[in-house]
C-alpha cells in the first residue's frame, strides 16, 4: 500500500496539476471564428473588431501565453510578456515544452526580476508594455495575463522615484514582517502601472484580464498589485503602513515628494467599464481537486480554508491542535476533557489569527461527524509569514512543517497513548515549486522524524530559531523529507495536507 507520504505527495501534485496554465486557460477561453470573430471568456463574448494584442507578467505567464497564442491564432497581432529570469531555460531543461512559445511566436519575452525583486530588465519590460497599451484604439482588444510574481515584473515607479529606492523600501518592509497585502499597497501607491494604471493607459481599448490568483480571497486590486483593477486604497493607507513599520522618518526624498503630491483621498472612481477581470485559477480550485483525489484514495476529507495566513508559529499551533483532535477521535476520546481542551485551543488560535472567512465552529462540527473507520485528510491553503531572525536556509513551508512536527512530538510526549496510536504526515508546499532560496518547494514532517532527530542529538529548536529548516531536513535520508517538484509553471500560494490514520 502507498505510504501516507506518497499519498500526501500525490494530493499535492493533483492540486498543482489542475491550476497549470494550459488546462486552466483552455477551459476558460475560446475563440469563435464564424461571422464576426469573438473572444469567449467563461461565457462572456468580446467582439474582435480590429486587432488583438496581448501583454502579461508573472511567474505563470509564459505557459499562459503559450496556451493563449494557440487559441488566438492569426488574430493575435503582437504581444509582450515579462517573466522571471531564467524561466525559459528552466522549463526547457524540465522538458516542459508545452509552456514555451513556438519559434515564430508574435509574443516578445522579456526576462527579469531576479530573485523576485524588480530590476532594470523588468523595468524595460514594463516600459514596453506601457507603450503598447498607450497606442491602442477603441477598436482594439488587449488581453492581459496576470499571475503571482507580477508585482516585481511590472515595476514603473512614479518619477522621480528610482527603482533602487522603491526596491529598498519594499525589502525593508518585508524584513519587518509586513504582509504581502501591505507590501502591495505601498508598491501600488508609488507606481505608474499598478492600481489600475495599465488599464488607464490602455483606454479606450477593450481590456480583458485573465488572472491566476496567488492572494488570499482573490482580491482583484491586490493580485500583482492590480494593474487592471481600480484601487480600493488611498495614500492614507500607504502612510499608515509606513508608520506601522516605523519607516516614515527614513523615507528617500523622492518618495516623500510623490507622497506629498498625491491626493490623500482615492480619486473619484474612474470609469473601468472598458475592463473585464476574470479569475481563472486559484487556491480554492486546487484544493477542490485535491479533495476529489483524497476521497478517491479512501480518506474522509475536509477543507479547512483557502485563506490560511498569519505568523508561521501560530499557524503551526493551529494545525497541531487539529491533528491532536483527529487522533483523540480515533482513540474514542474526542468528546472527553482532552477533546474539549483541543477545541477550546483551536477557537482561541483562530480568533487570534483572524483567517478571512474561516468558520471553525462549522469545521469542528464536521470533524465530529467523522467515524474512526476511515483515515482522515485535512486540506488547507494560503500563505504564512515568517519573521527572519536567523541566517539559515529555509522557507515558510519548510519552517511550518518542522514546527508542526515538533509540536506534535511534544503533544505525544505529554499525552502518550491516545496520540501515539496515530500515524500522521504533514506536508506544506509552494504551488510554484519554490519555497525560499533553495530547490525545495516545501517539506514533509511527522512526530517520528523529530523523535529521530532528537535521538541523533539534533537541536530542533536551534534550527528553527536560525530559520534553518532546509538544513534540518537535508540531514535525513538524503533530504527525502524535502518536497522537490521543480518549477511548476503556476502559482496559487501554498497548500497543506494533513493525513491521519489509526495505527
Coordinates of C-alpha atoms in Angstrom, one line a residue:
X1 CA 0.0 0.0 0.0
X2 CA 1.1 3.6 -0.6
X3 CA 2.6 5.3 2.4
X4 CA 1.0 8.4 3.9
X5 CA 3.9 10.3 2.5
X6 CA 3.2 9.1 -1.0
X7 CA -0.5 9.9 -0.6
X8 CA 0.3 13.4 0.5
X9 CA 2.7 13.9 -2.5
X10 CA 0.0 12.6 -4.9
X11 CA -2.6 15.0 -3.4
X12 CA -0.2 18.0 -3.7
X13 CA 0.6 17.0 -7.3
X14 CA -3.1 16.7 -8.3
X15 CA -3.8 20.1 -6.7
X16 CA -1.0 21.8 -8.7
X17 CA -1.9 19.9 -11.9
X18 CA -5.3 21.4 -12.0
X19 CA -4.1 25.0 -11.9
X20 CA -1.4 24.6 -14.6
X21 CA -1.6 27.4 -17.2
X22 CA -2.6 25.4 -20.3
X23 CA -5.6 23.4 -18.9
X24 CA -6.8 26.4 -17.0
X25 CA -6.7 28.8 -19.9
X26 CA -8.2 26.3 -22.4
X27 CA -11.2 25.7 -20.1
X28 CA -11.8 29.5 -19.7
X29 CA -11.1 30.9 -23.1
X30 CA -12.4 30.1 -26.6
X31 CA -12.2 32.0 -29.9
X32 CA -15.3 31.9 -32.0
X33 CA -14.3 32.4 -35.6
X34 CA -17.5 32.2 -37.6
X35 CA -19.0 35.5 -38.7
X36 CA -17.6 38.4 -36.6
X37 CA -14.8 36.7 -34.5
X38 CA -15.4 36.8 -30.8
X39 CA -13.3 36.0 -27.8
X40 CA -15.4 34.0 -25.3
X41 CA -14.2 34.2 -21.7
X42 CA -16.1 32.0 -19.3
X43 CA -19.2 32.5 -21.4
X44 CA -18.8 36.3 -21.9
X45 CA -18.3 37.4 -25.5
X46 CA -15.9 40.2 -26.6
X47 CA -16.0 41.1 -30.3
X48 CA -12.6 41.2 -32.1
X49 CA -13.3 44.3 -34.1
X50 CA -9.8 45.1 -35.3
X51 CA -6.5 43.9 -33.7
X52 CA -5.9 41.7 -30.7
X53 CA -2.9 42.4 -28.5
X54 CA -1.5 40.5 -25.5
X55 CA 0.6 41.5 -22.5
X56 CA 1.4 39.6 -19.4
X57 CA 3.6 39.5 -16.3
X58 CA 4.1 36.9 -13.6
X59 CA 5.6 33.5 -12.7
X60 CA 3.0 31.5 -14.6
X61 CA 2.5 33.8 -17.6
X62 CA 4.8 32.1 -20.0
X63 CA 2.7 28.9 -20.0
X64 CA -0.5 31.1 -20.1
X65 CA 0.8 33.0 -23.1
X66 CA 1.8 29.8 -25.0
X67 CA -1.8 28.5 -24.5
X68 CA -3.3 31.8 -25.4
X69 CA -1.4 32.1 -28.6
X70 CA -2.6 28.7 -29.6
X71 CA -6.2 29.7 -29.0
X72 CA -5.9 33.1 -30.7
X73 CA -4.0 32.0 -33.8
X74 CA -3.7 34.6 -36.6
X75 CA -5.9 37.1 -34.7
X76 CA -3.1 37.9 -32.4
X77 CA -1.1 40.9 -33.8
X78 CA 1.6 41.3 -31.2
X79 CA 2.4 40.6 -27.5
X80 CA 4.9 41.4 -24.8
X81 CA 5.3 39.4 -21.6
X82 CA 7.5 39.9 -18.5
X83 CA 8.6 36.7 -16.9
X84 CA 11.1 35.6 -14.2
X85 CA 14.7 35.5 -15.1
X86 CA 15.8 32.0 -16.4
X87 CA 12.3 30.6 -16.6
X88 CA 12.6 29.6 -20.3
X89 CA 15.8 27.7 -19.7
X90 CA 14.4 26.0 -16.6
X91 CA 11.2 24.9 -18.4
X92 CA 13.3 23.7 -21.3
X93 CA 15.5 21.7 -19.0
X94 CA 12.5 20.3 -17.2
X95 CA 11.1 19.1 -20.5
X96 CA 8.0 21.3 -20.2
X97 CA 7.9 22.3 -23.9
X98 CA 4.1 22.9 -23.7
X99 CA 4.8 26.0 -21.5
X100 CA 7.2 27.6 -24.1
X101 CA 6.3 29.8 -27.0
X102 CA 6.7 28.4 -30.5
X103 CA 9.8 29.5 -32.6
X104 CA 7.9 32.1 -34.7
X105 CA 5.7 33.5 -31.9
X106 CA 4.4 37.0 -32.2
X107 CA 5.0 37.4 -28.4
X108 CA 8.2 39.1 -27.2
X109 CA 9.5 37.6 -24.0
X110 CA 11.4 39.8 -21.5
X111 CA 13.0 38.0 -18.5
X112 CA 13.8 40.0 -15.4
X113 CA 13.1 40.3 -11.6
X114 CA 16.0 38.2 -10.4
X115 CA 15.1 36.6 -7.0
X116 CA 11.6 38.0 -7.4
X117 CA 12.9 41.6 -7.0
X118 CA 12.3 44.3 -9.5
X119 CA 15.3 45.2 -11.7
X120 CA 16.4 47.0 -14.8
X121 CA 15.2 44.2 -17.2
X122 CA 11.8 44.1 -15.5
X123 CA 11.6 47.9 -15.8
X124 CA 12.5 47.7 -19.5
X125 CA 9.6 45.2 -20.0
X126 CA 7.2 47.4 -18.0
X127 CA 8.1 50.4 -20.2
X128 CA 7.5 48.3 -23.4
X129 CA 4.1 47.1 -22.1
X130 CA 3.1 50.6 -21.2
X131 CA 4.0 51.9 -24.7
X132 CA 2.0 49.1 -26.3
X133 CA -1.0 49.9 -24.1
X134 CA -0.8 53.6 -24.8
X135 CA -1.0 53.1 -28.6
X136 CA -4.3 51.2 -28.6
X137 CA -7.6 52.5 -30.1
X138 CA -11.3 51.9 -29.2
X139 CA -11.5 49.0 -31.8
X140 CA -8.5 47.1 -30.3
X141 CA -8.7 44.3 -27.7
X142 CA -6.0 43.9 -25.1
X143 CA -5.7 40.5 -23.4
X144 CA -3.8 40.8 -20.2
X145 CA -2.4 37.7 -18.5
X146 CA -1.6 38.1 -14.8
X147 CA -0.2 35.8 -12.2
X148 CA 1.6 35.9 -8.9
X149 CA 5.1 37.5 -9.1
X150 CA 3.6 40.0 -11.4
X151 CA 4.3 42.8 -9.0
X152 CA 8.0 42.5 -9.2
X153 CA 7.8 42.1 -13.0
X154 CA 5.9 45.3 -13.7
X155 CA 8.0 48.0 -11.9
X156 CA 7.4 51.5 -13.1
X157 CA 8.0 53.9 -10.2
X158 CA 6.4 57.3 -10.4
X159 CA 9.2 59.8 -11.2
X160 CA 11.4 61.0 -9.5
X161 CA 11.4 57.7 -7.5
X162 CA 14.3 55.4 -8.7
X163 CA 13.8 51.7 -9.0
X164 CA 16.5 51.1 -6.4
X165 CA 14.8 53.4 -3.8
X166 CA 11.5 51.6 -4.3
X167 CA 13.1 48.2 -4.0
X168 CA 15.0 49.1 -0.9
X169 CA 11.8 50.3 0.8
X170 CA 9.9 47.1 -0.2
X171 CA 12.8 45.0 1.2
X172 CA 12.9 46.9 4.5
X173 CA 9.1 46.5 4.9
X174 CA 9.3 42.7 4.2
X175 CA 12.1 42.2 6.7
X176 CA 10.0 43.9 9.4
X177 CA 7.2 41.4 8.8
X178 CA 4.8 43.3 6.5
X179 CA 2.2 41.1 4.9
X180 CA 2.1 40.7 1.1
X181 CA -1.1 42.9 1.1
X182 CA 0.7 45.7 2.9
X183 CA 3.7 45.5 0.6
X184 CA 1.4 45.7 -2.5
X185 CA -0.5 48.7 -1.1
X186 CA 2.8 50.6 -0.8
X187 CA 4.1 49.4 -4.2
X188 CA 0.9 50.4 -5.8
X189 CA 0.9 53.9 -4.4
X190 CA 4.3 54.5 -5.8
X191 CA 3.7 53.0 -9.2
X192 CA 2.5 54.2 -12.7
X193 CA 1.1 50.8 -13.8
X194 CA -0.2 49.3 -10.6
X195 CA -3.6 50.1 -9.0
X196 CA -5.4 50.3 -12.4
X197 CA -2.6 52.2 -14.1
X198 CA -2.2 49.8 -17.0
X199 CA -6.0 49.8 -17.7
X200 CA -5.9 53.7 -17.7
X201 CA -3.1 53.7 -20.3
X202 CA -4.9 51.1 -22.5
X203 CA -8.2 53.2 -22.6
X204 CA -10.2 53.3 -24.8
X205 CA -9.3 49.7 -25.9
X206 CA -11.3 46.8 -24.5
X207 CA -9.2 45.2 -21.8
X208 CA -9.8 41.5 -20.8
X209 CA -7.6 40.3 -17.9
X210 CA -7.2 36.6 -17.2
X211 CA -5.9 36.2 -13.6
X212 CA -4.2 33.3 -11.8
X213 CA -4.7 34.4 -8.1
X214 CA -1.9 34.0 -5.6
X215 CA -3.5 36.2 -2.9
X216 CA -5.9 35.2 -0.1
X217 CA -9.5 35.9 -1.0
X218 CA -8.6 36.7 -4.7
X219 CA -8.9 40.5 -4.4
X220 CA -8.5 41.9 -7.9
X221 CA -6.8 45.1 -6.8
X222 CA -4.1 43.2 -4.8
X223 CA -3.1 40.4 -7.2
X224 CA 0.1 41.6 -8.9
X225 CA -0.9 45.0 -7.3
X226 CA -4.0 45.2 -9.5
X227 CA -2.7 46.8 -12.8
X228 CA -6.2 46.4 -14.4
X229 CA -8.4 47.0 -11.3
X230 CA -9.5 50.2 -9.6
X231 CA -7.5 50.6 -6.4
X232 CA -9.5 50.4 -3.2
X233 CA -6.7 52.0 -1.2
X234 CA -5.7 55.6 -0.7
X235 CA -2.4 57.4 0.0
X236 CA -3.6 57.4 3.7
X237 CA -3.4 53.5 3.7
X238 CA 0.1 53.7 2.4
X239 CA 1.1 56.3 5.1
X240 CA -0.5 54.1 7.8
X241 CA 1.6 51.1 6.8
X242 CA 4.9 53.1 6.7
X243 CA 4.0 54.5 10.2
X244 CA 3.2 51.0 11.5
X245 CA 6.7 49.7 10.5
X246 CA 8.3 52.9 11.7
X247 CA 9.6 54.0 8.3
X248 CA 8.0 57.4 7.9
X249 CA 11.1 59.2 9.2
X250 CA 13.6 57.5 7.0
X251 CA 12.0 57.8 3.5
X252 CA 14.1 58.8 0.5
X253 CA 13.3 62.3 -0.7
X254 CA 11.8 61.2 -4.0
X255 CA 9.2 59.0 -2.1
X256 CA 8.3 62.0 0.1
X257 CA 7.9 64.1 -2.9
X258 CA 5.5 61.7 -4.6
X259 CA 3.5 61.0 -1.4
X260 CA 3.1 64.8 -0.7
X261 CA 1.9 65.4 -4.2
X262 CA -0.6 62.6 -4.3
X263 CA -4.3 63.2 -3.5
X264 CA -5.0 61.9 0.0
X265 CA -8.4 60.5 -0.9
X266 CA -8.8 57.9 -3.6
X267 CA -9.6 59.7 -6.8
X268 CA -13.2 59.8 -7.9
X269 CA -14.0 56.3 -9.0
X270 CA -12.7 56.2 -12.6
X271 CA -14.8 54.5 -15.3
X272 CA -13.4 51.0 -15.7
X273 CA -16.2 49.9 -17.9
X274 CA -13.7 49.0 -20.7
X275 CA -12.1 46.4 -18.4
X276 CA -13.2 42.9 -17.6
X277 CA -11.2 41.0 -14.9
X278 CA -11.7 37.2 -14.7
X279 CA -10.1 34.9 -12.1
X280 CA -9.3 31.6 -14.0
X281 CA -7.3 29.8 -11.3
X282 CA -7.0 30.0 -7.5
X283 CA -6.0 28.1 -4.4
X284 CA -9.7 27.1 -3.9
X285 CA -9.7 25.4 -7.3
X286 CA -6.5 23.5 -6.4
X287 CA -7.9 22.3 -3.0
X288 CA -11.1 21.1 -4.6
X289 CA -9.1 18.9 -6.9
X290 CA -7.0 17.5 -4.0
X291 CA -10.2 16.7 -2.1
X292 CA -11.6 14.7 -5.0
X293 CA -8.4 12.8 -5.2
X294 CA -8.2 12.2 -1.4
X295 CA -11.8 10.8 -1.4
X296 CA -10.8 8.5 -4.2
X297 CA -8.0 7.2 -2.0
X298 CA -10.5 6.4 0.7
X299 CA -9.9 9.4 3.0
X300 CA -12.7 11.2 4.9
X301 CA -11.7 14.7 3.6
X302 CA -12.3 18.2 4.9
X303 CA -11.1 21.5 3.5
X304 CA -10.2 23.9 6.4
X305 CA -9.7 27.1 4.4
X306 CA -8.0 28.5 1.3
X307 CA -7.1 31.6 3.2
X308 CA -4.7 30.4 5.9
X309 CA -2.4 33.3 6.9
X310 CA -0.5 34.6 9.8
X311 CA 2.7 34.1 11.6
X312 CA 4.1 30.6 11.0
X313 CA 4.4 29.6 14.6
X314 CA 0.7 30.4 15.4
X315 CA -0.5 28.6 12.2
X316 CA 1.6 25.5 13.2
X317 CA 0.0 25.6 16.7
X318 CA -3.5 25.5 14.9
X319 CA -2.5 22.5 12.8
X320 CA -1.1 20.7 15.9
X321 CA -4.4 21.1 17.7
X322 CA -6.3 19.8 14.7
X323 CA -4.2 16.7 14.5
X324 CA -4.5 16.2 18.2
X325 CA -8.3 16.4 17.9
X326 CA -8.2 13.9 15.0
X327 CA -6.1 11.4 16.9
X328 CA -8.3 11.8 20.0
X329 CA -11.2 11.0 17.8
X330 CA -9.6 7.7 16.6
X331 CA -8.9 6.8 20.3
X332 CA -12.5 7.4 21.2
X333 CA -11.6 10.4 23.4
X334 CA -12.8 13.2 21.1
X335 CA -15.7 14.0 23.4
X336 CA -13.8 13.9 26.6
X337 CA -11.9 16.7 28.5
X338 CA -8.9 16.4 26.2
X339 CA -11.1 16.9 23.1
X340 CA -12.8 19.9 24.7
X341 CA -9.4 21.4 25.6
X342 CA -8.2 21.0 21.9
X343 CA -11.4 22.6 20.6
X344 CA -11.0 25.5 23.0
X345 CA -7.4 26.0 22.0
X346 CA -8.5 25.9 18.3
X347 CA -11.2 28.5 18.7
X348 CA -8.7 30.8 20.6
X349 CA -6.0 30.4 17.9
X350 CA -8.5 31.0 15.1
X351 CA -9.6 34.2 16.8
X352 CA -6.0 35.4 17.1
X353 CA -5.1 34.5 13.5
X354 CA -8.4 36.1 12.2
X355 CA -8.3 34.0 9.0
X356 CA -10.7 35.5 6.5
X357 CA -13.9 33.5 6.0
X358 CA -12.9 30.7 8.3
X359 CA -16.0 29.2 10.1
X360 CA -14.1 27.0 12.6
X361 CA -17.2 26.0 14.6
X362 CA -18.7 24.5 11.4
X363 CA -15.5 22.7 10.6
X364 CA -15.2 21.2 14.1
X365 CA -18.8 20.0 13.8
X366 CA -17.8 18.3 10.5
X367 CA -14.8 16.7 12.3
X368 CA -17.2 15.3 15.0
X369 CA -19.1 13.5 12.2
X370 CA -16.0 11.5 11.1
X371 CA -16.1 7.9 12.2
X372 CA -12.9 6.0 13.2
X373 CA -13.2 3.6 10.3
X374 CA -11.7 5.8 7.6
X375 CA -8.4 7.7 7.6
X376 CA -8.7 11.5 7.7
X377 CA -7.4 14.1 5.3
X378 CA -7.5 17.8 6.2
X379 CA -6.6 20.2 3.4
X380 CA -5.8 23.9 3.6
X381 CA -4.1 26.6 1.6
X382 CA -2.9 30.2 1.9
X383 CA 0.3 31.9 2.8
X384 CA 2.0 32.2 6.1
X385 CA 4.6 34.8 7.1
X386 CA 8.0 34.1 8.8
X387 CA 9.9 36.7 10.9
X388 CA 13.5 36.3 9.9
X389 CA 15.7 36.1 13.0
X390 CA 18.4 33.8 11.8
X391 CA 20.8 33.4 8.9
X392 CA 19.8 29.8 8.0
X393 CA 18.3 28.4 4.8
X394 CA 14.6 27.6 4.6
X395 CA 11.3 28.9 3.5
X396 CA 7.9 29.4 5.1
X397 CA 6.6 25.9 4.1
X398 CA 9.7 24.0 5.4
X399 CA 9.5 26.0 8.6
X400 CA 5.8 25.4 9.0
X401 CA 6.3 21.6 8.5
X402 CA 9.2 21.5 11.1
X403 CA 7.1 23.5 13.6
X404 CA 4.2 21.1 13.2
X405 CA 6.4 18.1 13.6
X406 CA 8.0 19.5 16.8
X407 CA 4.6 20.5 18.2
X408 CA 3.1 17.0 17.6
X409 CA 6.2 15.3 19.1
X410 CA 5.7 17.4 22.3
X411 CA 2.0 16.7 22.4
X412 CA 2.7 13.0 22.1
X413 CA 5.3 13.2 24.9
X414 CA 2.7 14.9 27.1
X415 CA -0.4 12.8 26.3
X416 CA 1.1 9.4 25.4
X417 CA -1.1 6.6 24.1
X418 CA -4.0 8.5 22.6
X419 CA -1.7 10.3 20.2
X420 CA 0.9 7.7 19.6
X421 CA -1.7 5.3 18.2
X422 CA -2.0 7.5 15.2
X423 CA 0.1 7.7 12.1
X424 CA 0.4 11.4 11.0
X425 CA 2.0 13.1 8.0
X426 CA 2.0 16.9 7.4
X427 CA 3.0 18.4 4.1
X428 CA 3.3 22.0 3.2
X429 CA 4.4 23.2 -0.2
X430 CA 4.5 26.2 -2.5
X431 CA 2.5 25.5 -5.7
X432 CA 5.1 27.4 -7.8
X433 CA 7.7 24.8 -6.8
X434 CA 9.7 27.3 -4.8
X435 CA 10.0 28.0 -1.1
X436 CA 12.7 30.4 -0.3
X437 CA 16.1 30.3 -1.9
X438 CA 16.6 26.5 -2.2
X439 CA 15.4 23.9 -4.7
X440 CA 12.7 22.7 -2.3
X441 CA 9.0 23.6 -2.6
X442 CA 8.4 22.6 1.0
X443 CA 8.7 19.6 3.2
X444 CA 7.0 16.6 4.8
X445 CA 7.2 16.2 8.6
X446 CA 6.0 13.8 11.3
X447 CA 6.5 13.4 15.0
X448 CA 8.6 10.3 14.3
X449 CA 11.1 12.4 12.3
X450 CA 11.5 14.9 15.2
X451 CA 11.9 12.0 17.6
X452 CA 14.7 10.5 15.3
X453 CA 16.4 13.9 15.1
X454 CA 16.4 14.3 18.9
X455 CA 17.7 10.8 19.3
X456 CA 20.6 11.8 16.9
X457 CA 21.3 14.7 19.2
X458 CA 20.0 17.4 16.8
X459 CA 18.6 20.6 18.5
X460 CA 15.4 21.2 16.5
X461 CA 14.7 24.4 18.4
X462 CA 18.1 25.8 17.3
X463 CA 17.3 25.1 13.6
X464 CA 14.0 26.9 14.0
X465 CA 15.4 30.0 15.8
X466 CA 18.1 30.2 13.0
X467 CA 15.4 29.9 10.3
X468 CA 17.3 26.9 9.1
X469 CA 14.6 24.3 8.3
X470 CA 16.2 23.4 5.0
X471 CA 19.4 22.3 6.6
X472 CA 17.4 20.3 9.2
X473 CA 15.5 18.3 6.5
X474 CA 18.7 17.9 4.4
X475 CA 20.2 15.8 7.2
X476 CA 17.8 12.9 6.8
X477 CA 17.9 10.1 4.2
X478 CA 19.4 12.4 1.5
X479 CA 16.7 15.0 2.0
X480 CA 13.8 12.7 1.3
X481 CA 11.6 14.8 3.6
X482 CA 12.1 17.8 1.3
X483 CA 9.4 18.4 -1.3
X484 CA 11.2 18.9 -4.5
X485 CA 8.9 19.4 -7.5
X486 CA 11.0 21.7 -9.8
X487 CA 9.3 24.7 -11.3
X488 CA 5.6 24.0 -11.9
X489 CA 4.9 27.0 -14.1
X490 CA 1.9 28.0 -12.0
X491 CA 1.4 29.8 -8.6
X492 CA -1.7 29.8 -6.3
X493 CA 0.1 30.2 -3.0
X494 CA 0.8 27.2 -0.7
X495 CA -1.1 24.0 0.0
X496 CA -1.0 22.0 3.3
X497 CA -2.0 18.3 3.5
X498 CA -2.6 16.6 6.9
X499 CA -3.1 12.8 6.8
X500 CA -4.1 10.9 10.0
X501 CA -4.8 7.2 10.3
X502 CA -5.2 4.9 13.2
X503 CA -2.2 2.5 13.6

